[in-house]
PDB file of C-alpha atoms and ligand atoms in Angstrom:
ATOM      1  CA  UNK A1429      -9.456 -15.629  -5.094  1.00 57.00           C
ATOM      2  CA  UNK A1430      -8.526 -19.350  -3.985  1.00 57.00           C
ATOM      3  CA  UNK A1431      -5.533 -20.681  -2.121  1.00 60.00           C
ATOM      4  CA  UNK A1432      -5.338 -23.807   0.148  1.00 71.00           C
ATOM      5  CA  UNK A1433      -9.043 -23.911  -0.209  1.00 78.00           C
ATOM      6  CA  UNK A1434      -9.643 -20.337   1.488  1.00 80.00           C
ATOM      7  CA  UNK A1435     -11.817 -18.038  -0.245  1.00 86.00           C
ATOM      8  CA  UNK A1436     -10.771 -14.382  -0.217  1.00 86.00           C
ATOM      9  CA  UNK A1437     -12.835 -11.627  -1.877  1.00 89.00           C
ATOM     10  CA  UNK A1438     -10.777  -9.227  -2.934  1.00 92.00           C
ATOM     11  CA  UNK A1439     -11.250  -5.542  -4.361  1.00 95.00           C
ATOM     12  CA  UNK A1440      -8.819  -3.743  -6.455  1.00 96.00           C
ATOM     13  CA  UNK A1441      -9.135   0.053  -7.015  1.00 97.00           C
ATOM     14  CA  UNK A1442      -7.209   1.802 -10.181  1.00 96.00           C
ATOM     15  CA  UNK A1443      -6.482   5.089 -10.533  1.00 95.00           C
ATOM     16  CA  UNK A1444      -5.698   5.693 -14.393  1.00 94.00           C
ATOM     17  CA  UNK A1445      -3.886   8.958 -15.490  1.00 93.00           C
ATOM     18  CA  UNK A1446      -2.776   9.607 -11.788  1.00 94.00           C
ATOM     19  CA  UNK A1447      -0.288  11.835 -11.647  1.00 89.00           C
ATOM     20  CA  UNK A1448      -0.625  12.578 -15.619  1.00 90.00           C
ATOM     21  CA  UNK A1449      -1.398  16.339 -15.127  1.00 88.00           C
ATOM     22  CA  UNK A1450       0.869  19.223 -13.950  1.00 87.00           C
ATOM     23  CA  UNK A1451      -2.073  20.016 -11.142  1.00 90.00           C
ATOM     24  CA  UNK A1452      -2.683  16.433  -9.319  1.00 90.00           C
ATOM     25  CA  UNK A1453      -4.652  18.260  -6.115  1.00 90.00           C
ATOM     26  CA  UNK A1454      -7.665  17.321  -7.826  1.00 92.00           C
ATOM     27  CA  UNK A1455      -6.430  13.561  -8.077  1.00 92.00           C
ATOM     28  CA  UNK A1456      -5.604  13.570  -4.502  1.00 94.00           C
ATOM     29  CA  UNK A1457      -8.654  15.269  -3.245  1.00 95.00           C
ATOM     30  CA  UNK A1458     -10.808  12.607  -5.021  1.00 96.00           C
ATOM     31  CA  UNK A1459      -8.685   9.551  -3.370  1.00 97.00           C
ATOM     32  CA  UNK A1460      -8.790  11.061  -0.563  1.00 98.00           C
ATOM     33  CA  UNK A1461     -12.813  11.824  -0.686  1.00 98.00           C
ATOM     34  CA  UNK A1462     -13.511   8.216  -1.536  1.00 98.00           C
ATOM     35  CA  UNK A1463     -11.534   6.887   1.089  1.00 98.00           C
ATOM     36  CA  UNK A1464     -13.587   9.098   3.471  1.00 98.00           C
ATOM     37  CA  UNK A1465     -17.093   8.314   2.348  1.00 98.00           C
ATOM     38  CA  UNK A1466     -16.306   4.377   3.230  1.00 98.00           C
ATOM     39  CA  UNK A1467     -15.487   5.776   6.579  1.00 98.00           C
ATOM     40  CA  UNK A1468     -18.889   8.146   6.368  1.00 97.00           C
ATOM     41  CA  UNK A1469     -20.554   4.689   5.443  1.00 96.00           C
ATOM     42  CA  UNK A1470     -19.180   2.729   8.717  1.00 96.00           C
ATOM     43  CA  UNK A1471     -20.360   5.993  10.899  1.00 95.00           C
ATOM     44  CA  UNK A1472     -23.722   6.130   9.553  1.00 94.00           C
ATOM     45  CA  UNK A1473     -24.509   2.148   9.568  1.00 93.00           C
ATOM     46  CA  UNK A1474     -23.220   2.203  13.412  1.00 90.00           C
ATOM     47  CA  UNK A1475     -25.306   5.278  14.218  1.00 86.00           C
ATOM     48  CA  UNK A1476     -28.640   3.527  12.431  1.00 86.00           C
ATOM     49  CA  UNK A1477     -30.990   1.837  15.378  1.00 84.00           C
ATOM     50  CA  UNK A1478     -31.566  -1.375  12.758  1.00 85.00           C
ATOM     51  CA  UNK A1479     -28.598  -2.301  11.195  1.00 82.00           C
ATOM     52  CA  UNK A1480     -28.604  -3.387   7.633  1.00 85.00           C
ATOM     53  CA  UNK A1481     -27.742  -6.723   7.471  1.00 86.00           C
ATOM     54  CA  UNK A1482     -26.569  -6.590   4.163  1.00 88.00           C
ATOM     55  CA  UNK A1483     -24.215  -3.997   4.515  1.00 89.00           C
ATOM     56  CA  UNK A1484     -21.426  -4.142   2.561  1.00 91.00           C
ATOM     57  CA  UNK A1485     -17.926  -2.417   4.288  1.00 94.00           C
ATOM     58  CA  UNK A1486     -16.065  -1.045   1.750  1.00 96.00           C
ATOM     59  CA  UNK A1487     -13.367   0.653   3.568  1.00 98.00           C
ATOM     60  CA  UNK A1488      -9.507   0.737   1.932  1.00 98.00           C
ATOM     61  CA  UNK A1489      -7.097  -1.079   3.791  1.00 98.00           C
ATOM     62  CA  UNK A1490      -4.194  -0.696   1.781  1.00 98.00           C
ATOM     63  CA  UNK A1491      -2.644   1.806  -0.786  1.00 98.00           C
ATOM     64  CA  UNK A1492      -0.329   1.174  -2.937  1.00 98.00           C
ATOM     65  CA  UNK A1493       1.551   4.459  -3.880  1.00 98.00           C
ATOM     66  CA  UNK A1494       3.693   3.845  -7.158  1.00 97.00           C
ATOM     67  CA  UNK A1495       6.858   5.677  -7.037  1.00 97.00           C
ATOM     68  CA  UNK A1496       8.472   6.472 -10.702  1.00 96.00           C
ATOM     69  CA  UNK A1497      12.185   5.111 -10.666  1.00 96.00           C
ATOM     70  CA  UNK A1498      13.362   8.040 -11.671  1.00 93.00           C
ATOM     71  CA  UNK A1499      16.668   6.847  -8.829  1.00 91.00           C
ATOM     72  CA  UNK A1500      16.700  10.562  -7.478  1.00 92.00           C
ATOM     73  CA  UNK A1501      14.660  10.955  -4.572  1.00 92.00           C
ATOM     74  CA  UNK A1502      11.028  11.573  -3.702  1.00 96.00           C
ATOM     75  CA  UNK A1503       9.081  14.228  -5.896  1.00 95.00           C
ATOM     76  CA  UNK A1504       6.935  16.918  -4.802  1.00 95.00           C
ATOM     77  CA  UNK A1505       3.599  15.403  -5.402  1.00 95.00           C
ATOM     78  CA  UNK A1506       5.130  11.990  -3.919  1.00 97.00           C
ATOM     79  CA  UNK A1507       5.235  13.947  -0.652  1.00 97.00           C
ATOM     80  CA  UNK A1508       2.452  15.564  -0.585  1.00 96.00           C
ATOM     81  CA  UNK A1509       0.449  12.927  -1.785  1.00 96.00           C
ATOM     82  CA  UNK A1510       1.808  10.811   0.913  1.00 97.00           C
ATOM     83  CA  UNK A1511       1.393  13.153   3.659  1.00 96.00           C
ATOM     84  CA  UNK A1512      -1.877  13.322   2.863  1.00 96.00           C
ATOM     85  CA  UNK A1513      -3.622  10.125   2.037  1.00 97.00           C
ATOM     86  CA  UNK A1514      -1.408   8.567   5.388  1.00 97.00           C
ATOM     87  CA  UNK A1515      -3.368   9.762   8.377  1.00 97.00           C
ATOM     88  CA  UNK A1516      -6.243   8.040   6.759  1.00 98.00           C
ATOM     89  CA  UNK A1517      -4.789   4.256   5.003  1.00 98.00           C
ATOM     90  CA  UNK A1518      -2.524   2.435   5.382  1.00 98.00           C
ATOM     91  CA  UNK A1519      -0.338   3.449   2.767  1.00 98.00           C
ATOM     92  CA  UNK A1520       3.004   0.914   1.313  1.00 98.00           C
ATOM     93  CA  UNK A1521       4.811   2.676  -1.256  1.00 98.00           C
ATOM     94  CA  UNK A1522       6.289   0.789  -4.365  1.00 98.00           C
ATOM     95  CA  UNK A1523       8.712   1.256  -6.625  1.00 98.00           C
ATOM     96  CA  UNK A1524       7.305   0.697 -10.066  1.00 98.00           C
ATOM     97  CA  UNK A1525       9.736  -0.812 -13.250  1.00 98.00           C
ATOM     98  CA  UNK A1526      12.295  -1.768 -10.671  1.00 96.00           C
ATOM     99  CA  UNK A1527      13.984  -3.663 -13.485  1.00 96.00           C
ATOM    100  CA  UNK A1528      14.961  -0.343 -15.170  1.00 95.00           C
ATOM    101  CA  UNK A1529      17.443   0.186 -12.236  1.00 94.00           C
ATOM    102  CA  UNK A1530      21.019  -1.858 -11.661  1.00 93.00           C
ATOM    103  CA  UNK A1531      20.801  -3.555  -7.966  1.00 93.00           C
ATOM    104  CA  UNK A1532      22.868  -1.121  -6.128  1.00 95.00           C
ATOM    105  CA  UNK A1533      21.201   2.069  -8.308  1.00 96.00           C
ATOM    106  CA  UNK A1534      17.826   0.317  -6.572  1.00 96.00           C
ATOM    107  CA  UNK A1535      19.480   0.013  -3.258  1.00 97.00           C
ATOM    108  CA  UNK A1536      20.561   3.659  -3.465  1.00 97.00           C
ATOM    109  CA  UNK A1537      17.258   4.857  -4.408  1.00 98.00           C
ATOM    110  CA  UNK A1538      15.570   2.817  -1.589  1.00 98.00           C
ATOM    111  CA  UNK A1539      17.691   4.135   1.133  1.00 97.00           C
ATOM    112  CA  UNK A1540      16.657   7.709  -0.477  1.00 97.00           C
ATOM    113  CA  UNK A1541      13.337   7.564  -0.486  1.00 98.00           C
ATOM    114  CA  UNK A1542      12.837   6.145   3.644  1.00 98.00           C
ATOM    115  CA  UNK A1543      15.643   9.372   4.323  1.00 97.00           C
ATOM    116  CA  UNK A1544      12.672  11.621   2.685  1.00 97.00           C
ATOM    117  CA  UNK A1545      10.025   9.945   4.307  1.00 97.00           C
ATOM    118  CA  UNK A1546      11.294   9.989   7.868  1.00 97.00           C
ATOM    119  CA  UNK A1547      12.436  13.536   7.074  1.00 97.00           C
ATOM    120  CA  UNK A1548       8.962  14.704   6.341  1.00 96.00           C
ATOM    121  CA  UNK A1549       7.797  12.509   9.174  1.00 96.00           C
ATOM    122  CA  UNK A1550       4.992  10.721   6.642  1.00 97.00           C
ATOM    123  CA  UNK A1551       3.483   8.028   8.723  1.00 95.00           C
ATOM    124  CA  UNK A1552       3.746   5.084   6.260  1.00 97.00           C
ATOM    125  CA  UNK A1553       2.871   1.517   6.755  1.00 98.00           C
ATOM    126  CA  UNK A1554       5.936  -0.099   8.767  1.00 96.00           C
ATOM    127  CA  UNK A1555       5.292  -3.417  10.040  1.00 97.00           C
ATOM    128  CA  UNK A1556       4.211  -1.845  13.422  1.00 95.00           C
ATOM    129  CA  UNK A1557       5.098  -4.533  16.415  1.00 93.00           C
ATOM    130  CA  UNK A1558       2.934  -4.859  19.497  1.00 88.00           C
ATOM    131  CA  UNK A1559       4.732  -5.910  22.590  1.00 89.00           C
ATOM    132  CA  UNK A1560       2.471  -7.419  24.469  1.00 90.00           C
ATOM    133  CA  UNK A1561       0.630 -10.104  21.262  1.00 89.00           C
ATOM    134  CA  UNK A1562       3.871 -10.584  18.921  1.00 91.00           C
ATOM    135  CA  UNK A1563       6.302 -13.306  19.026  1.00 94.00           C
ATOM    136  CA  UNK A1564       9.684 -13.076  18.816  1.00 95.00           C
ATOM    137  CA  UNK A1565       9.434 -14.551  15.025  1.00 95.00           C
ATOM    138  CA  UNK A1566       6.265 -12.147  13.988  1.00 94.00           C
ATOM    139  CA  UNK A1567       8.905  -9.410  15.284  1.00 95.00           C
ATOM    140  CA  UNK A1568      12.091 -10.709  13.223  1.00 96.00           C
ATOM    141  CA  UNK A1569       9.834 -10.952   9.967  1.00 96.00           C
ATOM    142  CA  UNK A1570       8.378  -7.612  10.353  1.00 97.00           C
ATOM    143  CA  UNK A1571      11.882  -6.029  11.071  1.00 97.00           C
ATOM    144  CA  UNK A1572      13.247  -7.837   7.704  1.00 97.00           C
ATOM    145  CA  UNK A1573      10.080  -6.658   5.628  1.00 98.00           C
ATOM    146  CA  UNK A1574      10.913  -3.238   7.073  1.00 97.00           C
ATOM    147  CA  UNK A1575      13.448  -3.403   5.658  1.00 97.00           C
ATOM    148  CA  UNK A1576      12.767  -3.765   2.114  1.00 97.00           C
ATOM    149  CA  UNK A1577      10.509  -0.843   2.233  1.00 98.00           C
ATOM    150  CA  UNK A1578      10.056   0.592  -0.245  1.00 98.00           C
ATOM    151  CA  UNK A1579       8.640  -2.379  -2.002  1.00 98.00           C
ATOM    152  CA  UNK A1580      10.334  -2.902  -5.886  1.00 98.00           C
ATOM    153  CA  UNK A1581       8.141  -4.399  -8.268  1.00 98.00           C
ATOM    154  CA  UNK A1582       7.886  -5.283 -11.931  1.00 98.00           C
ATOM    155  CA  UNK A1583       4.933  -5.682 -13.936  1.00 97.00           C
ATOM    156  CA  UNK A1584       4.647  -8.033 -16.802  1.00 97.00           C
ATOM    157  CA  UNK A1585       1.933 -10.020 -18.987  1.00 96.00           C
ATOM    158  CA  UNK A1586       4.840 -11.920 -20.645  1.00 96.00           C
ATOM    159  CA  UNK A1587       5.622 -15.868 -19.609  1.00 96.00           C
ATOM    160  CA  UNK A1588       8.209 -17.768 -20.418  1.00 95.00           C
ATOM    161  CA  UNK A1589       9.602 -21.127 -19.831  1.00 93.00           C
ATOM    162  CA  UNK A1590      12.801 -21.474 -18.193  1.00 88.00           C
ATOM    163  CA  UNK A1591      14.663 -24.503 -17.002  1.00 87.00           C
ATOM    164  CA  UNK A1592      11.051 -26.676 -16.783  1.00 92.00           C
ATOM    165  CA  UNK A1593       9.108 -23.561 -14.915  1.00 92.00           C
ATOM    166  CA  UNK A1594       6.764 -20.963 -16.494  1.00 95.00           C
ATOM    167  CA  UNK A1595       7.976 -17.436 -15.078  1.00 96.00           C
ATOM    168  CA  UNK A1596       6.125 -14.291 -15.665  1.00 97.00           C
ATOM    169  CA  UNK A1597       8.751 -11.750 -16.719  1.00 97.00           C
ATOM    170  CA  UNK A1598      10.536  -8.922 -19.019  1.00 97.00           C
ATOM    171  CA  UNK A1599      12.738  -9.932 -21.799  1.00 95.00           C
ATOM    172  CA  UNK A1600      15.721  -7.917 -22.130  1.00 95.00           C
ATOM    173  CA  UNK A1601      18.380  -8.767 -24.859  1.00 94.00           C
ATOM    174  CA  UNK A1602      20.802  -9.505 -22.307  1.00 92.00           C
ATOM    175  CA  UNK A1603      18.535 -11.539 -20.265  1.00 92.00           C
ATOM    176  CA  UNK A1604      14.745 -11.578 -18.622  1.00 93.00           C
ATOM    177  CA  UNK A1605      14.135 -10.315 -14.995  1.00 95.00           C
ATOM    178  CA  UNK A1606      11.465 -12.124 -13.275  1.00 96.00           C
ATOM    179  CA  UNK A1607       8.496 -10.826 -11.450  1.00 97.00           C
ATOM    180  CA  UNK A1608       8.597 -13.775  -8.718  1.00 96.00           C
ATOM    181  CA  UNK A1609      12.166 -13.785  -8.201  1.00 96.00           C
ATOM    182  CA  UNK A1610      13.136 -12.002  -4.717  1.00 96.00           C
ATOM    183  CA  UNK A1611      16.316 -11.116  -6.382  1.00 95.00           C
ATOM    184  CA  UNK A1612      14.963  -9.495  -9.100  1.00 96.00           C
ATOM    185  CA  UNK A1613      12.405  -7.360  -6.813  1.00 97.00           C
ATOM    186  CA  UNK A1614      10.105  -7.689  -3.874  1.00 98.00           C
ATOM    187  CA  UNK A1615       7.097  -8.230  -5.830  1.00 98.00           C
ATOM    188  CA  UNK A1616       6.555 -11.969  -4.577  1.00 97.00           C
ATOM    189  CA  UNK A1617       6.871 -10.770  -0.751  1.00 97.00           C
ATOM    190  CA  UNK A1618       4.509  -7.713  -1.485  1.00 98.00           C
ATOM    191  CA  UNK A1619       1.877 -10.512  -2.445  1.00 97.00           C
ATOM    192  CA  UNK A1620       2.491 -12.460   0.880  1.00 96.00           C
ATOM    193  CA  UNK A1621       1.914  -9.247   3.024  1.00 97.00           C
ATOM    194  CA  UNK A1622      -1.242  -8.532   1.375  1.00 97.00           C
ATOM    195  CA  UNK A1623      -2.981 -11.866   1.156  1.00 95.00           C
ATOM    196  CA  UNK A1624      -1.787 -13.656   3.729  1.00 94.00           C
ATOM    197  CA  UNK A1625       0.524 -12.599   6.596  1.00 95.00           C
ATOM    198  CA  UNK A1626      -0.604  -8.914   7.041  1.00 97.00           C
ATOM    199  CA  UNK A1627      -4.102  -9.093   5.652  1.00 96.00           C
ATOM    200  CA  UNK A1628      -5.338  -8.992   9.059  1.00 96.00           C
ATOM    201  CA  UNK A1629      -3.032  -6.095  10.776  1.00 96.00           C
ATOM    202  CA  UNK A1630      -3.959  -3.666   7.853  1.00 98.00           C
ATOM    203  CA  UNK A1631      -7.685  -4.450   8.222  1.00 98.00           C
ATOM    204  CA  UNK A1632      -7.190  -4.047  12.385  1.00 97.00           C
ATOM    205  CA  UNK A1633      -5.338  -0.564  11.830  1.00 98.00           C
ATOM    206  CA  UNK A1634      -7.446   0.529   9.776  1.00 98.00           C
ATOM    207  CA  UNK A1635     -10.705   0.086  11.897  1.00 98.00           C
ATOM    208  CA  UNK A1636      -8.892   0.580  15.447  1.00 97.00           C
ATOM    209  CA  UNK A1637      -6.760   3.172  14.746  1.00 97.00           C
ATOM    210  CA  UNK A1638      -7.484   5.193  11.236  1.00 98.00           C
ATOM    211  CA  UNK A1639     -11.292   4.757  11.307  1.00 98.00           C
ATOM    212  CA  UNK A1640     -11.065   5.609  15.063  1.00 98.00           C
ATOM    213  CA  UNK A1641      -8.948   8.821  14.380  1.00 98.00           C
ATOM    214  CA  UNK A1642     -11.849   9.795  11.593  1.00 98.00           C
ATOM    215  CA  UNK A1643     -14.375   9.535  14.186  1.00 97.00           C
ATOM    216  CA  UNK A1644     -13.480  11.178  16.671  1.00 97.00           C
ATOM    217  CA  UNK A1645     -12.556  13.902  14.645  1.00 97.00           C
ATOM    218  CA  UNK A1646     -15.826  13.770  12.686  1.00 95.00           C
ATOM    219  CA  UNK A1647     -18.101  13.946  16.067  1.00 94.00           C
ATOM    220  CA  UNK A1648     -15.980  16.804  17.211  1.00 94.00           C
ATOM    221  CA  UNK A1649     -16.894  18.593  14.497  1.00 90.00           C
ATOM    222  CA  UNK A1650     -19.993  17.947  14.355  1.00 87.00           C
ATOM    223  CA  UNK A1651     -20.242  18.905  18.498  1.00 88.00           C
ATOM    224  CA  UNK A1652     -18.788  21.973  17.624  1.00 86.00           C
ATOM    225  CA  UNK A1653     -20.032  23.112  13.819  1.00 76.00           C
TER     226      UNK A1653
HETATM  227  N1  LIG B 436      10.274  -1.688 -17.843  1.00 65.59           N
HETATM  228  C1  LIG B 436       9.089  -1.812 -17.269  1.00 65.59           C
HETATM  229  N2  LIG B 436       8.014  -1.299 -17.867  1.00 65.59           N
HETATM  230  C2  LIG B 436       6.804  -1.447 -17.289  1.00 65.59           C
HETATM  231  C3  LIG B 436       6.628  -2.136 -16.056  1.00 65.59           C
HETATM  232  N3  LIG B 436       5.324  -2.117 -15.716  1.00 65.59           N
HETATM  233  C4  LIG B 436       4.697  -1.462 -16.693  1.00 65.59           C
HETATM  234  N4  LIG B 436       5.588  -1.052 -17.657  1.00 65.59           N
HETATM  235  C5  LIG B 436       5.294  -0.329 -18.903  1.00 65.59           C
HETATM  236  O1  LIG B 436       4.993   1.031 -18.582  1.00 65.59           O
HETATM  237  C6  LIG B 436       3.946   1.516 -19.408  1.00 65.59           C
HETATM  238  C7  LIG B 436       2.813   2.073 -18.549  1.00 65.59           C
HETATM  239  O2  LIG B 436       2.288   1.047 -17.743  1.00 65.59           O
HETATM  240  P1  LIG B 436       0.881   1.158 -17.036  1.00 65.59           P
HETATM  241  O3  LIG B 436       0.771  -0.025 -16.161  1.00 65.59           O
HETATM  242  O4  LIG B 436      -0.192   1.351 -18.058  1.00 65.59           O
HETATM  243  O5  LIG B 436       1.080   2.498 -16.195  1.00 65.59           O
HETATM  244  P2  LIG B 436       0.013   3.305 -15.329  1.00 65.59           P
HETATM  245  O6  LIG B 436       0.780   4.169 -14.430  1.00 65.59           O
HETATM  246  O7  LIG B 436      -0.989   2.376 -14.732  1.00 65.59           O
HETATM  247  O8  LIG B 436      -0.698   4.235 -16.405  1.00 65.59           O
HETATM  248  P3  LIG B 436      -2.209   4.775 -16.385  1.00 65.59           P
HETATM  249  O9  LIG B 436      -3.089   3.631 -16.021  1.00 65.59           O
HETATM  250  O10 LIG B 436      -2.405   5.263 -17.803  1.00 65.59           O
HETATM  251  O11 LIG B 436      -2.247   5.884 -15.390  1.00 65.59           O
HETATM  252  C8  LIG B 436       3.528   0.351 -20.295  1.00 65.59           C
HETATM  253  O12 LIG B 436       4.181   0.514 -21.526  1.00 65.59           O
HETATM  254  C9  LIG B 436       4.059  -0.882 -19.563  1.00 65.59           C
HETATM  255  O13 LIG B 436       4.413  -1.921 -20.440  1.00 65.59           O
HETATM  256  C10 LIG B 436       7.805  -2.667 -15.440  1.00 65.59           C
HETATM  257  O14 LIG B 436       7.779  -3.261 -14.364  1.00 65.59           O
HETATM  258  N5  LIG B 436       8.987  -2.476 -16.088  1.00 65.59           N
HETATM  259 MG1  LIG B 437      -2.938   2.070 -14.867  1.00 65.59          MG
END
């Protein structure tokens, strides 16, 4: 991927038919096993006495955890999920087919969904400030992206011209709800996080703190097994 001339090589990881079966542990075991044999990778190439120089880290800095609008609250597997896969990513959670909710019906669901997730405690992504490197702008924008979490997004393959501008978007009969718009959903400022002004936080959390946590607890067992 290109923009203002900086390369950035990206990987994308898909997870069809998540969340299609009544049992998802096996789903959630598999993420969660994949996620831990990049860490397994990192261990081994720092343990080796040559290092490969063409090693390849593959770790997962991000996941993006689609939540159904269903405008209730969190479900089950949502939870557990969650609670799971967060000691070990960095994990944003997204509301998927935000246009299928009214504004405030989006607003309620929102609010719902951070009241389960501080209920149950789940350590999600948050825009985590540090004192002592952050500005006093670095700390207003990550309060305001805060507070969009969750993330609402639309997905569409549809483009349409309006007023001069090509727009990807959804055509209703009443009108079209644009993916790029940040008043139609947060799907514009979910882009900027992850390419640009949070690439680098994600990748530091995830080696300083998440790989560091998988360590330690990886030597310890292998000190004590
Ligand atoms: N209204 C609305 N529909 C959407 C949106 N995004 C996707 N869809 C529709 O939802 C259906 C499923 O979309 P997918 O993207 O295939 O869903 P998925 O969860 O990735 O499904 P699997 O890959 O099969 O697990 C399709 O019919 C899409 O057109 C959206 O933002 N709004
Ligand atoms: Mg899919």
């Amino acid at each position: 991927m290109e923009e203002d001339g900086t390369k950035l090589s990206l990987t994308i990881i898909d997870t069809p038919g998540f969340g299609d079966n009544i049992n998802n542990e096996g789903s959630f075991s598999e993420i969660l096993k994949y996620i831990e044999a990049q860490y397994d990778e990192i261990l081994a190439q720092e343990s080796r006495i040559k290092r490969n120089p063409k090693f390849q880290d593959n770790r997962v800095h991000v996941v993006l955890y689609f939540i159904q609008p269903t405008g209730h609250a969190l479900r089950e597997m949502d939870i557990e999920f969650m609670r799971r896969l967060s000691p070990r990513v960095n994990l944003i959670p997204v509301i998927a087919k935000a246009d299928s909710m009214t504004p405030s019906e989006l607003a309620l669901f929102k609010q719902r969904i951070m009241d389960d997730i501080n209920f149950f405690k789940i350590p999600i992504y948050d825009f985590p400030i540090d004192p002592e490197e952050d500005d006093e702008d670095t700390k207003e924008e990550n309060d305001a992206l805060r507070k969009l979490l969750p993330f609402s997004v639309i997905g569409s393959e549809t483009e349409v011209k309006v007023g001069g501008r090509v727009v990807r978007c959804r055509q209703y009969p009443w009108g079209i709800v644009e993916v790029d718009n940040d008043k139609h959903c947060d799907f514009s400022k979910l882009r900027y996080i992850l390419l640009s002004s949070h690439l680098q936080d994600l990748k530091e959390i995830t080696h300083d703190i998440l790989y560091e946590q998988f360590r330690t607890e990886r030597l310890s067992q292998e000190a004590n097994g």
